[in-house]
GROMACS .gro file of C-alpha atoms in nm:
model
  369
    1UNK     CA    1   0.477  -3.207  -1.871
    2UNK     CA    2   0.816  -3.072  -1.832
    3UNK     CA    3   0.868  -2.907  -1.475
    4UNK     CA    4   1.108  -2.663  -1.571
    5UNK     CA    5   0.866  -2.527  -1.861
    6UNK     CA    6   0.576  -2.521  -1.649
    7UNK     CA    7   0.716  -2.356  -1.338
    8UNK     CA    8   0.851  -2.059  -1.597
    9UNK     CA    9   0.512  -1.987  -1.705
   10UNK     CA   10   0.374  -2.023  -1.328
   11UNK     CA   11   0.624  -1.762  -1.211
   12UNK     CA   12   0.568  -1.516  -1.536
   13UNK     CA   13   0.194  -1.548  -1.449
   14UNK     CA   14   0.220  -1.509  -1.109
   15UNK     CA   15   0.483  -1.201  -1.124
   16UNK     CA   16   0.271  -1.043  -1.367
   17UNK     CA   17  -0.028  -1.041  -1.149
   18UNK     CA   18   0.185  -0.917  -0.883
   19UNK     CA   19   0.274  -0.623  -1.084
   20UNK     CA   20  -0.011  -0.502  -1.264
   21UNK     CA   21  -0.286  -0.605  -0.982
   22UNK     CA   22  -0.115  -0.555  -0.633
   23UNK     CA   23   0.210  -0.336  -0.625
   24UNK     CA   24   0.254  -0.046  -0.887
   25UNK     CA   25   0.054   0.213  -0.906
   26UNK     CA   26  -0.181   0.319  -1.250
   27UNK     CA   27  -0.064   0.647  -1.409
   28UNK     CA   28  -0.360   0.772  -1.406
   29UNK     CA   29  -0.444   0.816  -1.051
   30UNK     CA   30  -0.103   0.683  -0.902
   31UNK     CA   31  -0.344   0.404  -0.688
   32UNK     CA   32  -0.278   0.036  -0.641
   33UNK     CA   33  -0.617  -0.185  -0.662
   34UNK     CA   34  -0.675  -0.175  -0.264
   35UNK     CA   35  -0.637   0.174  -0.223
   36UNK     CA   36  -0.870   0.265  -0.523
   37UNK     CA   37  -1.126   0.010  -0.379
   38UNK     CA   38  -1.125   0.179  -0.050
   39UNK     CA   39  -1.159   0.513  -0.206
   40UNK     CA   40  -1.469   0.369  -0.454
   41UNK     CA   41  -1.654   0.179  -0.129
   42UNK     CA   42  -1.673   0.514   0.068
   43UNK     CA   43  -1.782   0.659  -0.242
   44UNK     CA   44  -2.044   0.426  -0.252
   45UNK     CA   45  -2.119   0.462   0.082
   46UNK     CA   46  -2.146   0.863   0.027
   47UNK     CA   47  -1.891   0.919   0.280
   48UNK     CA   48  -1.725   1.258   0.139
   49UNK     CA   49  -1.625   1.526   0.333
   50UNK     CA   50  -1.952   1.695   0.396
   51UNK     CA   51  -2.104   1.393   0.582
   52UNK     CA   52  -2.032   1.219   0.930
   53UNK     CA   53  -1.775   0.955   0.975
   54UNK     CA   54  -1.872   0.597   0.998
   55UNK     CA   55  -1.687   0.268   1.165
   56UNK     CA   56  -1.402   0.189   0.970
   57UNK     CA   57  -1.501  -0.166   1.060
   58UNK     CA   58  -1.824  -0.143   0.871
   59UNK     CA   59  -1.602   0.031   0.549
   60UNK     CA   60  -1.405  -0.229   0.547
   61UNK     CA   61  -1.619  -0.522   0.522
   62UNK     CA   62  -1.776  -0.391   0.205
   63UNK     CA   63  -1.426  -0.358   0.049
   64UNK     CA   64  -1.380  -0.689   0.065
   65UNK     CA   65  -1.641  -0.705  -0.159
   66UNK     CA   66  -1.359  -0.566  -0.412
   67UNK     CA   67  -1.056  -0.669  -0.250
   68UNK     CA   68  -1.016  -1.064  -0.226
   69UNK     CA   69  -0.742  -1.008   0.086
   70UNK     CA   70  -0.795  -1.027   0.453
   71UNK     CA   71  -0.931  -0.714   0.636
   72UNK     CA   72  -0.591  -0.672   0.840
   73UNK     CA   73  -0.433  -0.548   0.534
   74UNK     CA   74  -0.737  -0.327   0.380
   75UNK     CA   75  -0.767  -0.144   0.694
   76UNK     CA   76  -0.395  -0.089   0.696
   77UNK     CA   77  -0.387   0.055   0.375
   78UNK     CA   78  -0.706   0.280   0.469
   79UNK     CA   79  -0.484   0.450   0.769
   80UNK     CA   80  -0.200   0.462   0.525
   81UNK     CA   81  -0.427   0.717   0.316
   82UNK     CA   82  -0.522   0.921   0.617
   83UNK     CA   83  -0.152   0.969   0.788
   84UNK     CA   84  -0.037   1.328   0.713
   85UNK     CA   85   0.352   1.220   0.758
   86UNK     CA   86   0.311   0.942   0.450
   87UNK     CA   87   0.067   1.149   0.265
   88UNK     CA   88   0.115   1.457   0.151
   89UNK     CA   89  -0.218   1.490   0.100
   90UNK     CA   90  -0.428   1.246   0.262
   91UNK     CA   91  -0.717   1.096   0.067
   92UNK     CA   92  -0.905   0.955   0.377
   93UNK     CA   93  -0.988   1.122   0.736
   94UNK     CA   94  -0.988   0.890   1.065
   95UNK     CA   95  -1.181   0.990   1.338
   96UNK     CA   96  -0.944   0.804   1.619
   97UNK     CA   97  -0.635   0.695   1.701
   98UNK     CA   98  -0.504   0.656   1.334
   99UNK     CA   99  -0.138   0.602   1.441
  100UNK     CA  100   0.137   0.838   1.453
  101UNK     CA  101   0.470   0.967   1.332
  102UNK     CA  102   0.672   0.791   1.675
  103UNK     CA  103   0.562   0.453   1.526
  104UNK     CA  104   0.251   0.373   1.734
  105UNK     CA  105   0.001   0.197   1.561
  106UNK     CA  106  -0.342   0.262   1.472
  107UNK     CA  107  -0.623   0.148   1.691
  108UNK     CA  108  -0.833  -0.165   1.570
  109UNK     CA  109  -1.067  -0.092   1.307
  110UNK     CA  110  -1.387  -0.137   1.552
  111UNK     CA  111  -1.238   0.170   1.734
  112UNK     CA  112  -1.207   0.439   1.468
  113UNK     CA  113  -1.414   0.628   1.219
  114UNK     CA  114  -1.354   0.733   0.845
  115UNK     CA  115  -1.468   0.924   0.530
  116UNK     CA  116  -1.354   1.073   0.245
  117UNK     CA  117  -1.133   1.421   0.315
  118UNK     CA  118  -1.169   1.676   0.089
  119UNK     CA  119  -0.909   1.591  -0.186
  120UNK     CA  120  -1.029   1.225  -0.138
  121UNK     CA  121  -1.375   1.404  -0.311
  122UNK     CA  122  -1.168   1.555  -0.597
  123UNK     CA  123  -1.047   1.195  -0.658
  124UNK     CA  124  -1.350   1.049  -0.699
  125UNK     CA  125  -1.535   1.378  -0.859
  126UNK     CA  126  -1.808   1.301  -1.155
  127UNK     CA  127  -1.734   0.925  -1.100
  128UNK     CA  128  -2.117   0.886  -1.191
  129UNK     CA  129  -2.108   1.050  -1.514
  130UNK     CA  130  -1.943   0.734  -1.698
  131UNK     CA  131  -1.621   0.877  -1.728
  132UNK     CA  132  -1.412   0.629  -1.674
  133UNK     CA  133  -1.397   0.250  -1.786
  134UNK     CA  134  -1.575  -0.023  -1.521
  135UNK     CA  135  -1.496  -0.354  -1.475
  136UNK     CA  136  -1.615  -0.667  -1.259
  137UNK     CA  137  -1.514  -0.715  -0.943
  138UNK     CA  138  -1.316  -1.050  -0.852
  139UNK     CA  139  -1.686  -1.277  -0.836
  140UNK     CA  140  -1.840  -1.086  -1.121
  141UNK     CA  141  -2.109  -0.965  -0.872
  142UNK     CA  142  -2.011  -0.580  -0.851
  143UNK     CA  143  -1.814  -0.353  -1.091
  144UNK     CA  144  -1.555  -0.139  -1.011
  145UNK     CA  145  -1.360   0.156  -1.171
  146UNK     CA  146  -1.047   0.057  -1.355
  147UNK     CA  147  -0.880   0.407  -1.235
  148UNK     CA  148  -1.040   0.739  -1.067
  149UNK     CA  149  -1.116   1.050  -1.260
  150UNK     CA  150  -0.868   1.217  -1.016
  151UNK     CA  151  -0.890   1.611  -1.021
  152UNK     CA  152  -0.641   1.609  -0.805
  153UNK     CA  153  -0.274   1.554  -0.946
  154UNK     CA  154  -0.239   1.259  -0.720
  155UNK     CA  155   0.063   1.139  -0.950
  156UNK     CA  156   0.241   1.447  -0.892
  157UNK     CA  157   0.142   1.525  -0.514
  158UNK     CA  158   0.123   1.233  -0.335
  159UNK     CA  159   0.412   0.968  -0.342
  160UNK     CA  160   0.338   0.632  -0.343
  161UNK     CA  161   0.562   0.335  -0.329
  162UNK     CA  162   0.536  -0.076  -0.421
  163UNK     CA  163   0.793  -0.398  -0.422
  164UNK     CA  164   0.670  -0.648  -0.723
  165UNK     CA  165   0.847  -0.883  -0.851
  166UNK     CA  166   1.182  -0.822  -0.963
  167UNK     CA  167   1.054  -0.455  -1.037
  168UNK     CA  168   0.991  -0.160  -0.748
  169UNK     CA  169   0.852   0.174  -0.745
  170UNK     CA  170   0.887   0.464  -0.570
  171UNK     CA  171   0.701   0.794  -0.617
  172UNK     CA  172   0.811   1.109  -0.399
  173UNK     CA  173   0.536   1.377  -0.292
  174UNK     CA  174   0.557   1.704  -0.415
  175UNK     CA  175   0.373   2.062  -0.367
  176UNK     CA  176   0.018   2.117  -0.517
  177UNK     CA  177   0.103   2.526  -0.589
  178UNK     CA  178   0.448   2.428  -0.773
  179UNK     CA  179   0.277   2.087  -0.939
  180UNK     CA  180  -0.048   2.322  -1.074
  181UNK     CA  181   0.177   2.575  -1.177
  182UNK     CA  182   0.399   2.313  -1.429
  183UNK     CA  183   0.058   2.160  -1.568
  184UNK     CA  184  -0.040   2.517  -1.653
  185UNK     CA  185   0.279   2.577  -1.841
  186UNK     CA  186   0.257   2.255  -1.980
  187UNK     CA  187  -0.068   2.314  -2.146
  188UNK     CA  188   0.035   2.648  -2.276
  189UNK     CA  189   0.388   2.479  -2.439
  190UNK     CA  190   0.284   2.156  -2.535
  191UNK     CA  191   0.531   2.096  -2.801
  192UNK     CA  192   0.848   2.291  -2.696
  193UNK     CA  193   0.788   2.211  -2.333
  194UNK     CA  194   1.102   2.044  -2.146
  195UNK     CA  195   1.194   1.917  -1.824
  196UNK     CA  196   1.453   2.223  -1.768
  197UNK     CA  197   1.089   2.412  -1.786
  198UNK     CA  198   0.934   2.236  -1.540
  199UNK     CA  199   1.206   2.272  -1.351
  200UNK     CA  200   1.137   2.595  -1.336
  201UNK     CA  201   0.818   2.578  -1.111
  202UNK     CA  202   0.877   2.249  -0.940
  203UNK     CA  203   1.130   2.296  -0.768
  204UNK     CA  204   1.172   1.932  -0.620
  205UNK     CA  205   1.022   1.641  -0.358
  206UNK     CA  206   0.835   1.811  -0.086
  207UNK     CA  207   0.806   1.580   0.183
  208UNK     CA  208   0.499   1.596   0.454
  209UNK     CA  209   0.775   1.564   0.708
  210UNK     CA  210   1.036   1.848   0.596
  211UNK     CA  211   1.378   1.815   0.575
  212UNK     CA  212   1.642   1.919   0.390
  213UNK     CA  213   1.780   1.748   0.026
  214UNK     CA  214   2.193   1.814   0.043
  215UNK     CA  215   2.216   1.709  -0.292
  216UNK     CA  216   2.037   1.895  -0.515
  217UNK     CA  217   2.283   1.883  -0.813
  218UNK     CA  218   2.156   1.536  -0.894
  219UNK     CA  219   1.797   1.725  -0.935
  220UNK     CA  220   1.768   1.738  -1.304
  221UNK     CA  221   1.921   1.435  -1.417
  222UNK     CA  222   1.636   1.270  -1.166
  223UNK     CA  223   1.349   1.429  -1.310
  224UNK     CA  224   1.498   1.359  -1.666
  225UNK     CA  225   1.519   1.001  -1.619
  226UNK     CA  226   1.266   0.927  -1.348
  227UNK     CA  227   1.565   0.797  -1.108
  228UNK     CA  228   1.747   0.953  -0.843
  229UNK     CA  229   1.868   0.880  -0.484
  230UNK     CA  230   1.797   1.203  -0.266
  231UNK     CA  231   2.011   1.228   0.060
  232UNK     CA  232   1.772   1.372   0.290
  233UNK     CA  233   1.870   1.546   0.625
  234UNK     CA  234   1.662   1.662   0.920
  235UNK     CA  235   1.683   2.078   0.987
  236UNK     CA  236   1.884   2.155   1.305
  237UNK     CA  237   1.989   2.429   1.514
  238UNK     CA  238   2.231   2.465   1.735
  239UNK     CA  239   2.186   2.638   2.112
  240UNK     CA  240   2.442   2.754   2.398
  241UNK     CA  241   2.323   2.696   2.707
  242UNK     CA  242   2.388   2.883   3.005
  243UNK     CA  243   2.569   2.588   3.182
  244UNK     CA  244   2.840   2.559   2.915
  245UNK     CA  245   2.653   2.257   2.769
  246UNK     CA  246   2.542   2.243   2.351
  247UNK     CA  247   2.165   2.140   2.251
  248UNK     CA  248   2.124   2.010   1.983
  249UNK     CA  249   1.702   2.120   1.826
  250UNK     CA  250   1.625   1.891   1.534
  251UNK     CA  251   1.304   2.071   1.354
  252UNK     CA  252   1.167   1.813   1.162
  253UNK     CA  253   1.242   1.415   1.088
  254UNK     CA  254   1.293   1.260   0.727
  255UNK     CA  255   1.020   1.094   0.533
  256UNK     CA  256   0.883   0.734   0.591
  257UNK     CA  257   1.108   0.771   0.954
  258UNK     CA  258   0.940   0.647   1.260
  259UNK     CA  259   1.060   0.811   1.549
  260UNK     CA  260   1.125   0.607   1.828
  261UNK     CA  261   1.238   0.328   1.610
  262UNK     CA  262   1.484   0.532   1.365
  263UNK     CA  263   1.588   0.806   1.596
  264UNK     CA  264   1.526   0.725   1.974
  265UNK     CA  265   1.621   0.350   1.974
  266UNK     CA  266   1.950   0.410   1.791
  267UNK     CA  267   2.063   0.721   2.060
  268UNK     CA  268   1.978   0.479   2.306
  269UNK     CA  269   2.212   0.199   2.176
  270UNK     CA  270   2.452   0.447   2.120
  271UNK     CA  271   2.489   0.495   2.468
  272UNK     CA  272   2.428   0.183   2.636
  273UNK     CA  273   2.582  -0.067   2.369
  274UNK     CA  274   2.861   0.163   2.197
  275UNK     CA  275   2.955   0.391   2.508
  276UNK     CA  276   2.956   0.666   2.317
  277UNK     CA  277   3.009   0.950   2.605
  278UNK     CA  278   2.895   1.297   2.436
  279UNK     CA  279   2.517   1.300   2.508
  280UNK     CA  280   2.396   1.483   2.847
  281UNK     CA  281   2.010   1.379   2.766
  282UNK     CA  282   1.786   1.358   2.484
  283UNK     CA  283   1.422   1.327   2.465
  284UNK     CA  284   1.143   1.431   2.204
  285UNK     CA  285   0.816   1.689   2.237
  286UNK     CA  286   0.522   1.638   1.996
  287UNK     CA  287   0.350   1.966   1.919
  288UNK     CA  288   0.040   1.984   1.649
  289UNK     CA  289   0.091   1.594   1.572
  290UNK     CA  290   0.523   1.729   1.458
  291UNK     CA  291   0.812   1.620   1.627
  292UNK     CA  292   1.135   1.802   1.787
  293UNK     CA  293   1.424   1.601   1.877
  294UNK     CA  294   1.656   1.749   2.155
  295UNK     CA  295   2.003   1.635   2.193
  296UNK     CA  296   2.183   1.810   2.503
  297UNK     CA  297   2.595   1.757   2.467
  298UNK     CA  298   2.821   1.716   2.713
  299UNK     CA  299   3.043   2.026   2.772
  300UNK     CA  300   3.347   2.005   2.551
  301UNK     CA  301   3.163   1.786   2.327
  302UNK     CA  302   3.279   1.805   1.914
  303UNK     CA  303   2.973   1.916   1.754
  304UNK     CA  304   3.092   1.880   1.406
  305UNK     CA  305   3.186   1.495   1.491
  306UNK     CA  306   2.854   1.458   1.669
  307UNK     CA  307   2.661   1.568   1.390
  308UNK     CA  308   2.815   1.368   1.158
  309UNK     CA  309   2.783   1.038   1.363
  310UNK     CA  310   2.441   1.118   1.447
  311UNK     CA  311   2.370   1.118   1.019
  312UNK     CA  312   2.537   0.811   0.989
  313UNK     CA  313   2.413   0.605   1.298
  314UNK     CA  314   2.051   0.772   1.295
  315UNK     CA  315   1.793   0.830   1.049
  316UNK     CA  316   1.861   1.221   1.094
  317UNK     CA  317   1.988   1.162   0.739
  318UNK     CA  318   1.900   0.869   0.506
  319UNK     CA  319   1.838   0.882   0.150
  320UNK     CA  320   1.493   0.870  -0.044
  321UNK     CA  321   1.476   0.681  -0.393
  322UNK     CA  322   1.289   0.851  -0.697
  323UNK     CA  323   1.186   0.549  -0.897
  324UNK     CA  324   0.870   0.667  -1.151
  325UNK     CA  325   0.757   0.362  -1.194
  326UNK     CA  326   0.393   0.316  -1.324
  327UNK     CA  327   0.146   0.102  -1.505
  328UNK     CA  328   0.088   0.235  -1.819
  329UNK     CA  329  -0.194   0.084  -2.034
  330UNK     CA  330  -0.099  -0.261  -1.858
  331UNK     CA  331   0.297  -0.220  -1.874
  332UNK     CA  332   0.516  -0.135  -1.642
  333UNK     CA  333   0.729   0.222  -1.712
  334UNK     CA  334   1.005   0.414  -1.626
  335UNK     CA  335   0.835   0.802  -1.685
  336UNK     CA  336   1.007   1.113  -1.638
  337UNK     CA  337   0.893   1.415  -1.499
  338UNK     CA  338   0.782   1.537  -1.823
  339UNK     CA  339   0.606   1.222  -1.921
  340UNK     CA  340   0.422   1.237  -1.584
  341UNK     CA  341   0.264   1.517  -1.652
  342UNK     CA  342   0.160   1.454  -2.044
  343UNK     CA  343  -0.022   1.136  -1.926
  344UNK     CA  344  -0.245   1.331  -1.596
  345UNK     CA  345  -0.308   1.592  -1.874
  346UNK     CA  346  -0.423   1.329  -2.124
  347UNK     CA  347  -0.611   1.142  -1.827
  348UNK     CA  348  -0.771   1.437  -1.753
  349UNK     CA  349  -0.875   1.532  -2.108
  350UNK     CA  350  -1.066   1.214  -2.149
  351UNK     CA  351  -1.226   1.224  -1.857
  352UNK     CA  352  -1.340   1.574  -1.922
  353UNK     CA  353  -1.454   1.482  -2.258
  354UNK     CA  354  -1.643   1.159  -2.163
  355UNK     CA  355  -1.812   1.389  -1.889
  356UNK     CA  356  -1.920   1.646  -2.113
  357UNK     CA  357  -2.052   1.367  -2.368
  358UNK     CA  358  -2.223   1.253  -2.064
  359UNK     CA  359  -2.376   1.575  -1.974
  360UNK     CA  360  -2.465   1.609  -2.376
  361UNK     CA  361  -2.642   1.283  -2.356
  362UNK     CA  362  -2.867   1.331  -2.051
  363UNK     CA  363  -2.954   1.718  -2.225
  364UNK     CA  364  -3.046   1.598  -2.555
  365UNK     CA  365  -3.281   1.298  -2.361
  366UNK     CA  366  -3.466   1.579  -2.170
  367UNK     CA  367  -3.504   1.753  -2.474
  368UNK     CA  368  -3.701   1.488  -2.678
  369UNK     CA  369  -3.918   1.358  -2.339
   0.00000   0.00000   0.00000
């Protein structure tokens, strides 16, 4: 055996697993494997919308069924699906301390409560009329869906990111109003359809968080290529007090920022480490589950200057990758914005074919019993 030859086909192997069952998402319902287990076991376990919660503890120890992983990393990517400031539409409610946008985590699993929210039922809708492909689970004992039917866009809407190996994606969220809106004109201009068109109704990221995107020029070229680096910025306003001092209101936090440990903890080195002399207090309020950072200045203090070094020493301002990377029939690929939508659309077509062949089927045996 030579070492060198066998370690190369190891690694291939092993990256390819990696890939295609663990880190990218599947086109047609933008979920990795754990994610669309979790979503199929409280399926199983009829927990839509409609009904009453039940342990997440109990949820997941029947995932595990599916998911050959420890139950420390199912039940973190269960709260994943139910946090508002990751999801833009989450796919999973949690009854409980589910974690928050300051960076707190989630309570153990024994603690809190889940089910399917209402777009989590979309995701999962006509499942049962053998409209999409099955296959065994890891012991051959169950069977499991390869992908969801997903009436919801979840491609478009939610964002979802993964780090394989030696490849990375990075989906961004975006509205369901603007997202419907280019499918619609999609289907009505199939063949002379572009991305400029698209364009036209979607008008870019929309992040559960806010935020502003200061620079938009690089906008089209992203959605034509399926790559872009956004440089996001938190909303501010700026307030005179009556004591000659400045406050500074930040309105909203960037995506995938934790509070206390992207904003608070660097304002706090700042000062203590750095010396930096221009802050009179800061401190954060939590209203509705959102976030408002207040910065009060010194009197005299160089707002422009102190704007701009909070940007670059804070995550006030950081910068959000668009990488569209899927799995597509078993590959890996780069899709545009364009390309996204085609393959939901042609998802969706199947599905609601193979449901309506379904529906045919169970007719025409009622007809001859």
């Amino acid at each position: 055996m030579n070492i060198n030859d066998k370690s190369k086909v190891d690694f291939l192997t092993y990256a390819n697993a990696v890939i295609k069952s663990r880190a990218i998402s599947s086109v047609e319902d933008n979920q990795k494997p754990v994610h669309r287990r979790i979503l199929w076991t409280l399926h199983e376990l009829k927990l839509d919308s409609t009904k009453k919660t039940k342990k997440c503890a109990n949820v997941i120890g029947a995932a595990m069924v599916y998911h050959p992983h420890g139950d420390t990393s199912i039940y973190d990517a269960l709260i994943r699906l139910s946090q508002w400031w990751k999801m833009r539409y989450p796919l999973v409610y949690v009854q409980g301390n589910s974690g928050n946008i300051i960076g707190d985590s989630a309570a153990a699993m024994r603690y809190t409560e889940c089910k399917l929210s209402k777009v989590g039922d979309l995701m999962l809708e006509d499942i049962d009329k053998n409209c999409v492909p099955f296959k065994p689970n890891y012991d051959e004992s169950e069977k499991e869906p390869c992908y969801l039917p997903s009436k919801f866009p979840n491609l478009l809407c939610n964002g979802n990111s993964g780090i394989a190996v030696g490849i990375s994606s990075s989906l961004l969220p975006h509205n369901y109003n603007e997202v419907a809106s280019a499918i619609e004109y999609y289907l009505d201009h199939v063949d002379e359809c572009t991305v400029d068109d698209l364009l036209k109704f979607i008008k870019g990221p929309d992040f559960p968080t806010g935020g502003k995107i200061i620079n938009g020029e690089i906008l089209r070229e992203a959605y034509t290529t399926g790559q872009g680096n956004f440089k996001l910025r938190s909303n501010y306003t700026i307030e005179k007090l009556t004591n000659g001092k400045t406050k500074l209101v930040f309105t909203d936090i960037p995506y995938m920022t934790e509070l206390e440990g992207g904003i608070i903890q660097p304002l706090k080195k700042l000062v203590l480490e750095e010396g930096v002399d221009v802050f009179d207090d800061f401190y954060y309020e939590i209203t509705n589950g959102r976030p408002q950072v207040y910065i009060i200045l010194t009197k005299g203090a160089d707002i422009p200057a102190t704007l701009d070094m909070l940007f670059t020493k804070t995550k006030l301002a950081t910068t959000i990758k668009m990488n569209n990377t899927v799995i597509v029939n078993g590959e890996p690929k780069i899709y545009n914005l364009k390309q996204m939508i085609a393959s939901y659309v042609n998802h969706r077509s199947k599905v609601i074919g193979a449901i309506a062949q379904a529906d045919l089927e169970k007719s025409a045996h009622k007809l001859t019993v």
